[in-house]
Amino acid sequence: MPVIELRHVEKHFGDLHVLRDINLKVSRGEVLVVIGPSGSGKSTMCRTINRLETIDSGEILIEGKPLPAEGRELAAMRAELGMVFQSFNLFAHKTILENVTLGPIDVLGMKREDAEKRAMELLARVGVAEQAAKVPAQLSGGQQQRVAIARSLAMNPKAMMFDEPTSALDPEMINEVLDVMVELARAGMTMVVVTHEMNFARRVADRVVFMADGQIVEEGAPDEFFDHPATQRARDFLDSIK
Ligand code: ADP
Ligand code: MG
């Protein structure tokens, strides 16, 4: 059973048809990289998966179950799908440790002591344990994004979604974030990653999906896709980002 499945998903913003008949399955442990031009619907697709956006028609299933529409069940499901955005979205007035323990304490009902122990393990895993007592503004962008990843992991997600996690970072910080994502992928995390980092995609993706104008235009194994894109649109896009 796929961890995430989209069936015939349609979405409009007013007159704009932003997702067109999206069909997608993400298997357990799979790393799916989504690429495509700006405005093609990549972020909207990610956001529909944890219902930050509603859909007009179609179905979204998480481990075979339809996405709950609202309330407690929706909150529980969201907690199971980690989401890391371009902007790190940390709580500015809380320490790094508090940022990582808040969800586990408030949502999962963990004891503070246990949540802190686990948070420190995760902060160590992403290489920022020594920053635990600081507030986000005292950290570099790359460090903040690694904290955001640790915060998601603290919820024991079934899958993680990354929406251009390195686009807002200075170039020298991109790799420290990608390295954490590579480690996660190797550890077997189910991941959906929207990114323009083609080396990462080649190295880590099990499958690449190319979106344009709200549609999945092409999908395939990374080497096949990058070396022999089947459509002119994909060729044009790949040329444009070289
Ligand atoms: P991508 O992530 O591929 O750049 P997006 O999913 O962000 O694309 O956007 C797809 C299209 O939907 C764009 O034309 C964008 O302007 C539009 N869009 C995104 N969010 C909204 C919104 N909340 N309201 C209206 N239009 C939106
Ligand atoms: Mg986007």
PDB file of C-alpha atoms and ligand atoms in Angstrom:
ATOM      1  CA  MET A   1       0.000   0.000   0.000  1.00  0.00           C
ATOM      2  CA  PRO A   2       1.413   3.442  -0.898  1.00  0.00           C
ATOM      3  CA  VAL A   3       2.134   5.816   1.981  1.00  0.00           C
ATOM      4  CA  ILE A   4       0.747   8.693  -0.092  1.00  0.00           C
ATOM      5  CA  GLU A   5      -1.603   8.375  -3.025  1.00  0.00           C
ATOM      6  CA  LEU A   6      -3.234  11.073  -5.135  1.00  0.00           C
ATOM      7  CA  ARG A   7      -6.041  10.023  -7.482  1.00  0.00           C
ATOM      8  CA  HIS A   8      -7.360  12.342 -10.166  1.00  0.00           C
ATOM      9  CA  VAL A   9      -6.697  15.407  -8.044  1.00  0.00           C
ATOM     10  CA  GLU A  10      -8.019  18.686  -9.439  1.00  0.00           C
ATOM     11  CA  LYS A  11      -7.530  22.142  -7.989  1.00  0.00           C
ATOM     12  CA  HIS A  12      -8.395  25.646  -9.152  1.00  0.00           C
ATOM     13  CA  PHE A  13      -7.542  29.029  -7.733  1.00  0.00           C
ATOM     14  CA  GLY A  14     -10.401  31.002  -9.262  1.00  0.00           C
ATOM     15  CA  ASP A  15      -9.942  30.673 -13.020  1.00  0.00           C
ATOM     16  CA  LEU A  16      -6.483  29.203 -12.676  1.00  0.00           C
ATOM     17  CA  HIS A  17      -6.444  25.432 -13.124  1.00  0.00           C
ATOM     18  CA  VAL A  18      -3.469  24.684 -10.902  1.00  0.00           C
ATOM     19  CA  LEU A  19      -3.615  20.877 -10.550  1.00  0.00           C
ATOM     20  CA  ARG A  20      -4.888  18.800 -13.461  1.00  0.00           C
ATOM     21  CA  ASP A  21      -5.677  15.156 -12.981  1.00  0.00           C
ATOM     22  CA  ILE A  22      -2.737  14.470 -10.675  1.00  0.00           C
ATOM     23  CA  ASN A  23      -2.149  10.769 -10.073  1.00  0.00           C
ATOM     24  CA  LEU A  24       0.749   9.843  -7.866  1.00  0.00           C
ATOM     25  CA  LYS A  25       1.801   7.052  -5.530  1.00  0.00           C
ATOM     26  CA  VAL A  26       4.655   7.225  -3.081  1.00  0.00           C
ATOM     27  CA  SER A  27       5.762   3.891  -1.648  1.00  0.00           C
ATOM     28  CA  ARG A  28       7.259   3.288   1.757  1.00  0.00           C
ATOM     29  CA  GLY A  29      10.913   4.289   1.810  1.00  0.00           C
ATOM     30  CA  GLU A  30      10.703   5.892  -1.599  1.00  0.00           C
ATOM     31  CA  VAL A  31      12.328   9.239  -2.371  1.00  0.00           C
ATOM     32  CA  LEU A  32      10.318  11.118  -4.958  1.00  0.00           C
ATOM     33  CA  VAL A  33      11.791  14.303  -6.381  1.00  0.00           C
ATOM     34  CA  VAL A  34       9.394  16.785  -7.970  1.00  0.00           C
ATOM     35  CA  ILE A  35      10.797  19.303 -10.410  1.00  0.00           C
ATOM     36  CA  GLY A  36       9.313  21.789 -12.825  1.00  0.00           C
ATOM     37  CA  PRO A  37       9.113  25.459 -13.705  1.00  0.00           C
ATOM     38  CA  SER A  38       7.977  28.072 -11.226  1.00  0.00           C
ATOM     39  CA  GLY A  39       4.188  28.245 -11.092  1.00  0.00           C
ATOM     40  CA  SER A  40       3.675  24.668 -12.262  1.00  0.00           C
ATOM     41  CA  GLY A  41       1.818  23.653  -9.087  1.00  0.00           C
ATOM     42  CA  LYS A  42       4.552  21.863  -7.125  1.00  0.00           C
ATOM     43  CA  SER A  43       3.956  23.699  -3.863  1.00  0.00           C
ATOM     44  CA  THR A  44       0.201  23.472  -4.218  1.00  0.00           C
ATOM     45  CA  MET A  45       0.462  19.729  -4.705  1.00  0.00           C
ATOM     46  CA  CYS A  46       2.581  19.367  -1.554  1.00  0.00           C
ATOM     47  CA  ARG A  47       0.185  21.558   0.374  1.00  0.00           C
ATOM     48  CA  THR A  48      -2.843  19.511  -0.652  1.00  0.00           C
ATOM     49  CA  ILE A  49      -1.198  16.381   0.738  1.00  0.00           C
ATOM     50  CA  ASN A  50      -1.549  17.626   4.291  1.00  0.00           C
ATOM     51  CA  ARG A  51      -4.593  19.704   3.525  1.00  0.00           C
ATOM     52  CA  LEU A  52      -3.020  23.099   3.853  1.00  0.00           C
ATOM     53  CA  GLU A  53      -4.992  23.456   0.604  1.00  0.00           C
ATOM     54  CA  THR A  54      -8.289  21.770  -0.182  1.00  0.00           C
ATOM     55  CA  ILE A  55      -8.869  20.053  -3.515  1.00  0.00           C
ATOM     56  CA  ASP A  56     -11.823  20.447  -5.885  1.00  0.00           C
ATOM     57  CA  SER A  57     -12.130  16.779  -6.756  1.00  0.00           C
ATOM     58  CA  GLY A  58     -10.188  13.545  -6.680  1.00  0.00           C
ATOM     59  CA  GLU A  59      -8.855  11.712  -3.666  1.00  0.00           C
ATOM     60  CA  ILE A  60      -5.847  11.829  -1.403  1.00  0.00           C
ATOM     61  CA  LEU A  61      -5.084   8.725   0.630  1.00  0.00           C
ATOM     62  CA  ILE A  62      -2.533   8.354   3.397  1.00  0.00           C
ATOM     63  CA  GLU A  63      -1.731   4.692   3.959  1.00  0.00           C
ATOM     64  CA  GLY A  64      -4.946   3.879   2.142  1.00  0.00           C
ATOM     65  CA  LYS A  65      -7.157   6.138   4.222  1.00  0.00           C
ATOM     66  CA  PRO A  66      -8.795   9.313   2.896  1.00  0.00           C
ATOM     67  CA  LEU A  67      -7.493  12.573   4.305  1.00  0.00           C
ATOM     68  CA  PRO A  68      -9.735  13.678   7.177  1.00  0.00           C
ATOM     69  CA  ALA A  69     -11.493  16.943   6.366  1.00  0.00           C
ATOM     70  CA  GLU A  70     -11.019  18.653   9.714  1.00  0.00           C
ATOM     71  CA  GLY A  71     -10.717  18.466  13.452  1.00  0.00           C
ATOM     72  CA  ARG A  72      -8.691  16.125  15.595  1.00  0.00           C
ATOM     73  CA  GLU A  73      -8.248  13.491  12.915  1.00  0.00           C
ATOM     74  CA  LEU A  74      -6.829  16.029  10.515  1.00  0.00           C
ATOM     75  CA  ALA A  75      -4.443  17.326  13.187  1.00  0.00           C
ATOM     76  CA  ALA A  76      -3.300  13.778  13.924  1.00  0.00           C
ATOM     77  CA  MET A  77      -2.739  13.053  10.267  1.00  0.00           C
ATOM     78  CA  ARG A  78      -0.812  16.305   9.759  1.00  0.00           C
ATOM     79  CA  ALA A  79       1.441  15.376  12.616  1.00  0.00           C
ATOM     80  CA  GLU A  80       2.315  12.231  10.679  1.00  0.00           C
ATOM     81  CA  LEU A  81       3.412  14.100   7.560  1.00  0.00           C
ATOM     82  CA  GLY A  82       6.435  16.272   8.162  1.00  0.00           C
ATOM     83  CA  MET A  83       6.686  19.384   6.062  1.00  0.00           C
ATOM     84  CA  VAL A  84       9.791  21.487   5.563  1.00  0.00           C
ATOM     85  CA  PHE A  85       9.416  24.753   3.664  1.00  0.00           C
ATOM     86  CA  GLN A  86      11.724  27.148   1.925  1.00  0.00           C
ATOM     87  CA  SER A  87      11.337  29.570   4.846  1.00  0.00           C
ATOM     88  CA  PHE A  88      12.205  27.696   7.976  1.00  0.00           C
ATOM     89  CA  ASN A  89       9.121  28.752   9.969  1.00  0.00           C
ATOM     90  CA  LEU A  90      10.689  28.250  13.374  1.00  0.00           C
ATOM     91  CA  PHE A  91       9.132  29.948  16.386  1.00  0.00           C
ATOM     92  CA  ALA A  92      11.296  33.053  16.700  1.00  0.00           C
ATOM     93  CA  HIS A  93      10.848  33.570  20.429  1.00  0.00           C
ATOM     94  CA  LYS A  94      11.461  30.006  21.491  1.00  0.00           C
ATOM     95  CA  THR A  95      14.782  28.271  21.859  1.00  0.00           C
ATOM     96  CA  ILE A  96      15.928  25.650  19.399  1.00  0.00           C
ATOM     97  CA  LEU A  97      15.221  22.951  21.979  1.00  0.00           C
ATOM     98  CA  GLU A  98      11.707  24.323  22.597  1.00  0.00           C
ATOM     99  CA  ASN A  99      11.059  24.447  18.861  1.00  0.00           C
ATOM    100  CA  VAL A 100      11.731  20.722  18.680  1.00  0.00           C
ATOM    101  CA  THR A 101       9.930  19.684  21.886  1.00  0.00           C
ATOM    102  CA  LEU A 102       6.756  21.726  21.459  1.00  0.00           C
ATOM    103  CA  GLY A 103       4.962  19.350  19.063  1.00  0.00           C
ATOM    104  CA  PRO A 104       5.883  16.156  20.903  1.00  0.00           C
ATOM    105  CA  ILE A 105       4.722  17.629  24.236  1.00  0.00           C
ATOM    106  CA  ASP A 106       1.568  19.406  23.033  1.00  0.00           C
ATOM    107  CA  VAL A 107       0.431  17.099  20.249  1.00  0.00           C
ATOM    108  CA  LEU A 108       1.893  13.692  21.102  1.00  0.00           C
ATOM    109  CA  GLY A 109       1.552  14.177  24.854  1.00  0.00           C
ATOM    110  CA  MET A 110       5.160  13.248  25.577  1.00  0.00           C
ATOM    111  CA  LYS A 111       6.683  14.019  28.947  1.00  0.00           C
ATOM    112  CA  ARG A 112       9.004  17.022  28.807  1.00  0.00           C
ATOM    113  CA  GLU A 113      11.991  15.025  29.926  1.00  0.00           C
ATOM    114  CA  ASP A 114      11.483  12.387  27.244  1.00  0.00           C
ATOM    115  CA  ALA A 115      10.775  15.016  24.592  1.00  0.00           C
ATOM    116  CA  GLU A 116      13.981  16.851  25.475  1.00  0.00           C
ATOM    117  CA  LYS A 117      16.075  13.712  25.381  1.00  0.00           C
ATOM    118  CA  ARG A 118      14.722  12.791  21.986  1.00  0.00           C
ATOM    119  CA  ALA A 119      15.088  16.397  20.743  1.00  0.00           C
ATOM    120  CA  MET A 120      18.748  16.421  21.711  1.00  0.00           C
ATOM    121  CA  GLU A 121      19.289  13.169  19.817  1.00  0.00           C
ATOM    122  CA  LEU A 122      17.654  14.637  16.744  1.00  0.00           C
ATOM    123  CA  LEU A 123      19.547  17.916  17.009  1.00  0.00           C
ATOM    124  CA  ALA A 124      22.738  15.867  17.201  1.00  0.00           C
ATOM    125  CA  ARG A 125      21.646  13.865  14.162  1.00  0.00           C
ATOM    126  CA  VAL A 126      21.315  17.059  12.098  1.00  0.00           C
ATOM    127  CA  GLY A 127      24.490  18.520  13.591  1.00  0.00           C
ATOM    128  CA  VAL A 128      23.179  21.417  15.692  1.00  0.00           C
ATOM    129  CA  ALA A 129      23.025  20.007  19.220  1.00  0.00           C
ATOM    130  CA  GLU A 130      25.348  22.723  20.537  1.00  0.00           C
ATOM    131  CA  GLN A 131      22.811  25.385  19.443  1.00  0.00           C
ATOM    132  CA  ALA A 132      19.967  24.006  21.577  1.00  0.00           C
ATOM    133  CA  ALA A 133      19.730  26.914  24.026  1.00  0.00           C
ATOM    134  CA  LYS A 134      19.835  29.651  21.367  1.00  0.00           C
ATOM    135  CA  VAL A 135      16.939  31.301  19.532  1.00  0.00           C
ATOM    136  CA  PRO A 136      16.564  30.895  15.760  1.00  0.00           C
ATOM    137  CA  ALA A 137      17.952  34.341  14.837  1.00  0.00           C
ATOM    138  CA  GLN A 138      21.294  33.346  16.384  1.00  0.00           C
ATOM    139  CA  LEU A 139      21.666  30.501  13.874  1.00  0.00           C
ATOM    140  CA  SER A 140      22.616  30.555  10.204  1.00  0.00           C
ATOM    141  CA  GLY A 141      19.976  29.737   7.604  1.00  0.00           C
ATOM    142  CA  GLY A 142      21.453  26.296   7.062  1.00  0.00           C
ATOM    143  CA  GLN A 143      21.378  25.586  10.785  1.00  0.00           C
ATOM    144  CA  GLN A 144      17.788  26.817  11.060  1.00  0.00           C
ATOM    145  CA  GLN A 145      16.691  24.590   8.226  1.00  0.00           C
ATOM    146  CA  ARG A 146      18.356  21.612   9.908  1.00  0.00           C
ATOM    147  CA  VAL A 147      16.447  22.476  13.096  1.00  0.00           C
ATOM    148  CA  ALA A 148      13.244  22.555  11.034  1.00  0.00           C
ATOM    149  CA  ILE A 149      14.034  19.038   9.834  1.00  0.00           C
ATOM    150  CA  ALA A 150      14.719  17.863  13.393  1.00  0.00           C
ATOM    151  CA  ARG A 151      11.439  19.416  14.504  1.00  0.00           C
ATOM    152  CA  SER A 152       9.553  17.446  11.858  1.00  0.00           C
ATOM    153  CA  LEU A 153      11.366  14.235  12.728  1.00  0.00           C
ATOM    154  CA  ALA A 154      10.436  14.675  16.386  1.00  0.00           C
ATOM    155  CA  MET A 155       6.841  13.898  15.416  1.00  0.00           C
ATOM    156  CA  ASN A 156       7.867  10.478  14.051  1.00  0.00           C
ATOM    157  CA  PRO A 157       6.386  11.211  10.633  1.00  0.00           C
ATOM    158  CA  LYS A 158       5.289   8.509   8.210  1.00  0.00           C
ATOM    159  CA  ALA A 159       6.674  10.661   5.417  1.00  0.00           C
ATOM    160  CA  MET A 160       8.458  13.964   4.986  1.00  0.00           C
ATOM    161  CA  MET A 161       7.747  16.597   2.385  1.00  0.00           C
ATOM    162  CA  PHE A 162      10.313  19.199   1.476  1.00  0.00           C
ATOM    163  CA  ASP A 163       9.299  22.210  -0.602  1.00  0.00           C
ATOM    164  CA  GLU A 164      12.456  23.796  -2.011  1.00  0.00           C
ATOM    165  CA  PRO A 165      14.226  23.462   1.331  1.00  0.00           C
ATOM    166  CA  THR A 166      17.472  24.984   0.082  1.00  0.00           C
ATOM    167  CA  SER A 167      16.175  27.785  -2.172  1.00  0.00           C
ATOM    168  CA  ALA A 168      16.433  30.483   0.475  1.00  0.00           C
ATOM    169  CA  LEU A 169      19.922  29.492   1.604  1.00  0.00           C
ATOM    170  CA  ASP A 170      23.279  31.015   0.802  1.00  0.00           C
ATOM    171  CA  PRO A 171      25.150  28.677  -1.544  1.00  0.00           C
ATOM    172  CA  GLU A 172      27.669  27.565   1.062  1.00  0.00           C
ATOM    173  CA  MET A 173      24.851  26.294   3.288  1.00  0.00           C
ATOM    174  CA  ILE A 174      22.998  24.251   0.726  1.00  0.00           C
ATOM    175  CA  ASN A 175      25.081  21.123   1.087  1.00  0.00           C
ATOM    176  CA  GLU A 176      24.826  20.922   4.858  1.00  0.00           C
ATOM    177  CA  VAL A 177      21.041  20.699   4.470  1.00  0.00           C
ATOM    178  CA  LEU A 178      21.168  18.317   1.503  1.00  0.00           C
ATOM    179  CA  ASP A 179      23.564  16.078   3.458  1.00  0.00           C
ATOM    180  CA  VAL A 180      20.974  15.727   6.225  1.00  0.00           C
ATOM    181  CA  MET A 181      18.349  14.860   3.624  1.00  0.00           C
ATOM    182  CA  VAL A 182      20.643  12.285   2.029  1.00  0.00           C
ATOM    183  CA  GLU A 183      21.153  10.688   5.434  1.00  0.00           C
ATOM    184  CA  LEU A 184      17.392  10.597   6.000  1.00  0.00           C
ATOM    185  CA  ALA A 185      16.828   8.987   2.635  1.00  0.00           C
ATOM    186  CA  ARG A 186      19.497   6.363   3.356  1.00  0.00           C
ATOM    187  CA  ALA A 187      17.815   5.675   6.690  1.00  0.00           C
ATOM    188  CA  GLY A 188      14.667   4.738   4.789  1.00  0.00           C
ATOM    189  CA  MET A 189      12.451   7.791   5.236  1.00  0.00           C
ATOM    190  CA  THR A 190       9.637   8.173   2.717  1.00  0.00           C
ATOM    191  CA  MET A 191      10.246  11.566   1.119  1.00  0.00           C
ATOM    192  CA  VAL A 192       8.680  13.928  -1.388  1.00  0.00           C
ATOM    193  CA  VAL A 193      11.197  16.597  -2.309  1.00  0.00           C
ATOM    194  CA  VAL A 194      10.537  19.628  -4.494  1.00  0.00           C
ATOM    195  CA  THR A 195      13.946  20.907  -5.489  1.00  0.00           C
ATOM    196  CA  HIS A 196      16.073  22.363  -8.251  1.00  0.00           C
ATOM    197  CA  GLU A 197      19.140  20.582  -6.885  1.00  0.00           C
ATOM    198  CA  MET A 198      19.703  18.186  -9.754  1.00  0.00           C
ATOM    199  CA  ASN A 199      22.767  16.514  -8.278  1.00  0.00           C
ATOM    200  CA  PHE A 200      20.757  15.656  -5.210  1.00  0.00           C
ATOM    201  CA  ALA A 201      17.944  14.343  -7.403  1.00  0.00           C
ATOM    202  CA  ARG A 202      20.298  12.146  -9.404  1.00  0.00           C
ATOM    203  CA  ARG A 203      22.019  10.816  -6.327  1.00  0.00           C
ATOM    204  CA  VAL A 204      19.059  10.244  -4.037  1.00  0.00           C
ATOM    205  CA  ALA A 205      15.781  10.069  -5.957  1.00  0.00           C
ATOM    206  CA  ASP A 206      14.163   6.743  -6.679  1.00  0.00           C
ATOM    207  CA  ARG A 207      11.883   8.533  -9.090  1.00  0.00           C
ATOM    208  CA  VAL A 208      11.620  11.994 -10.603  1.00  0.00           C
ATOM    209  CA  VAL A 209       8.320  13.642 -11.445  1.00  0.00           C
ATOM    210  CA  PHE A 210       8.346  16.571 -13.855  1.00  0.00           C
ATOM    211  CA  MET A 211       5.408  18.968 -13.543  1.00  0.00           C
ATOM    212  CA  ALA A 212       4.369  21.763 -15.889  1.00  0.00           C
ATOM    213  CA  ASP A 213       1.141  23.768 -15.988  1.00  0.00           C
ATOM    214  CA  GLY A 214      -0.418  21.740 -13.205  1.00  0.00           C
ATOM    215  CA  GLN A 215       0.183  18.393 -14.841  1.00  0.00           C
ATOM    216  CA  ILE A 216       2.593  15.559 -14.357  1.00  0.00           C
ATOM    217  CA  VAL A 217       4.223  15.627 -17.762  1.00  0.00           C
ATOM    218  CA  GLU A 218       6.829  12.963 -17.238  1.00  0.00           C
ATOM    219  CA  GLU A 219       8.119  10.621 -14.568  1.00  0.00           C
ATOM    220  CA  GLY A 220      10.876   8.093 -14.391  1.00  0.00           C
ATOM    221  CA  ALA A 221      14.118   6.944 -12.857  1.00  0.00           C
ATOM    222  CA  PRO A 222      16.514   9.878 -12.388  1.00  0.00           C
ATOM    223  CA  ASP A 223      19.221   8.795 -14.812  1.00  0.00           C
ATOM    224  CA  GLU A 224      16.675   8.008 -17.485  1.00  0.00           C
ATOM    225  CA  PHE A 225      14.868  11.299 -16.956  1.00  0.00           C
ATOM    226  CA  PHE A 226      17.936  13.524 -16.836  1.00  0.00           C
ATOM    227  CA  ASP A 227      19.815  11.799 -19.659  1.00  0.00           C
ATOM    228  CA  HIS A 228      16.866  11.083 -21.935  1.00  0.00           C
ATOM    229  CA  PRO A 229      13.918  13.327 -21.140  1.00  0.00           C
ATOM    230  CA  ALA A 230      11.025  12.200 -23.304  1.00  0.00           C
ATOM    231  CA  THR A 231       9.264  15.526 -23.780  1.00  0.00           C
ATOM    232  CA  GLN A 232      10.379  18.826 -25.265  1.00  0.00           C
ATOM    233  CA  ARG A 233       9.047  20.601 -22.183  1.00  0.00           C
ATOM    234  CA  ALA A 234      11.308  18.642 -19.893  1.00  0.00           C
ATOM    235  CA  ARG A 235      14.264  19.200 -22.234  1.00  0.00           C
ATOM    236  CA  ASP A 236      13.606  22.954 -22.272  1.00  0.00           C
ATOM    237  CA  PHE A 237      13.317  23.026 -18.498  1.00  0.00           C
ATOM    238  CA  LEU A 238      16.507  21.055 -17.952  1.00  0.00           C
ATOM    239  CA  ASP A 239      18.351  23.343 -20.389  1.00  0.00           C
ATOM    240  CA  SER A 240      17.046  26.405 -18.558  1.00  0.00           C
ATOM    241  CA  ILE A 241      18.451  25.371 -15.190  1.00  0.00           C
ATOM    242  CA  LYS A 242      21.868  24.169 -16.371  1.00  0.00           C
TER     243      LYS A 242
HETATM  244  P1  ADP B   1       5.275  26.114  -7.895  1.00  0.00           P
HETATM  245  O1  ADP B   1       5.475  25.676  -6.493  1.00  0.00           O
HETATM  246  O2  ADP B   1       5.457  25.023  -8.908  1.00  0.00           O
HETATM  247  O3  ADP B   1       6.093  27.330  -8.251  1.00  0.00           O
HETATM  248  P2  ADP B   1       2.651  26.912  -6.970  1.00  0.00           P
HETATM  249  O4  ADP B   1       1.950  25.690  -6.566  1.00  0.00           O
HETATM  250  O5  ADP B   1       3.218  27.770  -5.900  1.00  0.00           O
HETATM  251  O6  ADP B   1       3.750  26.553  -8.069  1.00  0.00           O
HETATM  252  O7  ADP B   1       1.668  27.834  -7.814  1.00  0.00           O
HETATM  253  C1  ADP B   1       0.954  27.363  -8.929  1.00  0.00           C
HETATM  254  C2  ADP B   1       0.088  28.480  -9.450  1.00  0.00           C
HETATM  255  O8  ADP B   1      -0.946  28.754  -8.511  1.00  0.00           O
HETATM  256  C3  ADP B   1       0.846  29.789  -9.667  1.00  0.00           C
HETATM  257  O9  ADP B   1       0.323  30.406 -10.813  1.00  0.00           O
HETATM  258  C4  ADP B   1       0.523  30.569  -8.419  1.00  0.00           C
HETATM  259  O10 ADP B   1       0.571  31.946  -8.660  1.00  0.00           O
HETATM  260  C5  ADP B   1      -0.883  30.117  -8.114  1.00  0.00           C
HETATM  261  N1  ADP B   1      -1.218  30.149  -6.683  1.00  0.00           N
HETATM  262  C6  ADP B   1      -0.553  29.514  -5.692  1.00  0.00           C
HETATM  263  N2  ADP B   1      -1.150  29.719  -4.498  1.00  0.00           N
HETATM  264  C7  ADP B   1      -2.223  30.498  -4.749  1.00  0.00           C
HETATM  265  C8  ADP B   1      -3.262  31.058  -3.940  1.00  0.00           C
HETATM  266  N3  ADP B   1      -3.306  30.832  -2.609  1.00  0.00           N
HETATM  267  N4  ADP B   1      -4.194  31.819  -4.541  1.00  0.00           N
HETATM  268  C9  ADP B   1      -4.156  32.044  -5.861  1.00  0.00           C
HETATM  269  N5  ADP B   1      -3.235  31.541  -6.699  1.00  0.00           N
HETATM  270  C10 ADP B   1      -2.262  30.783  -6.156  1.00  0.00           C
HETATM  271 MG    MG B   2       6.790  26.343  -5.051  1.00  0.00          MG
END
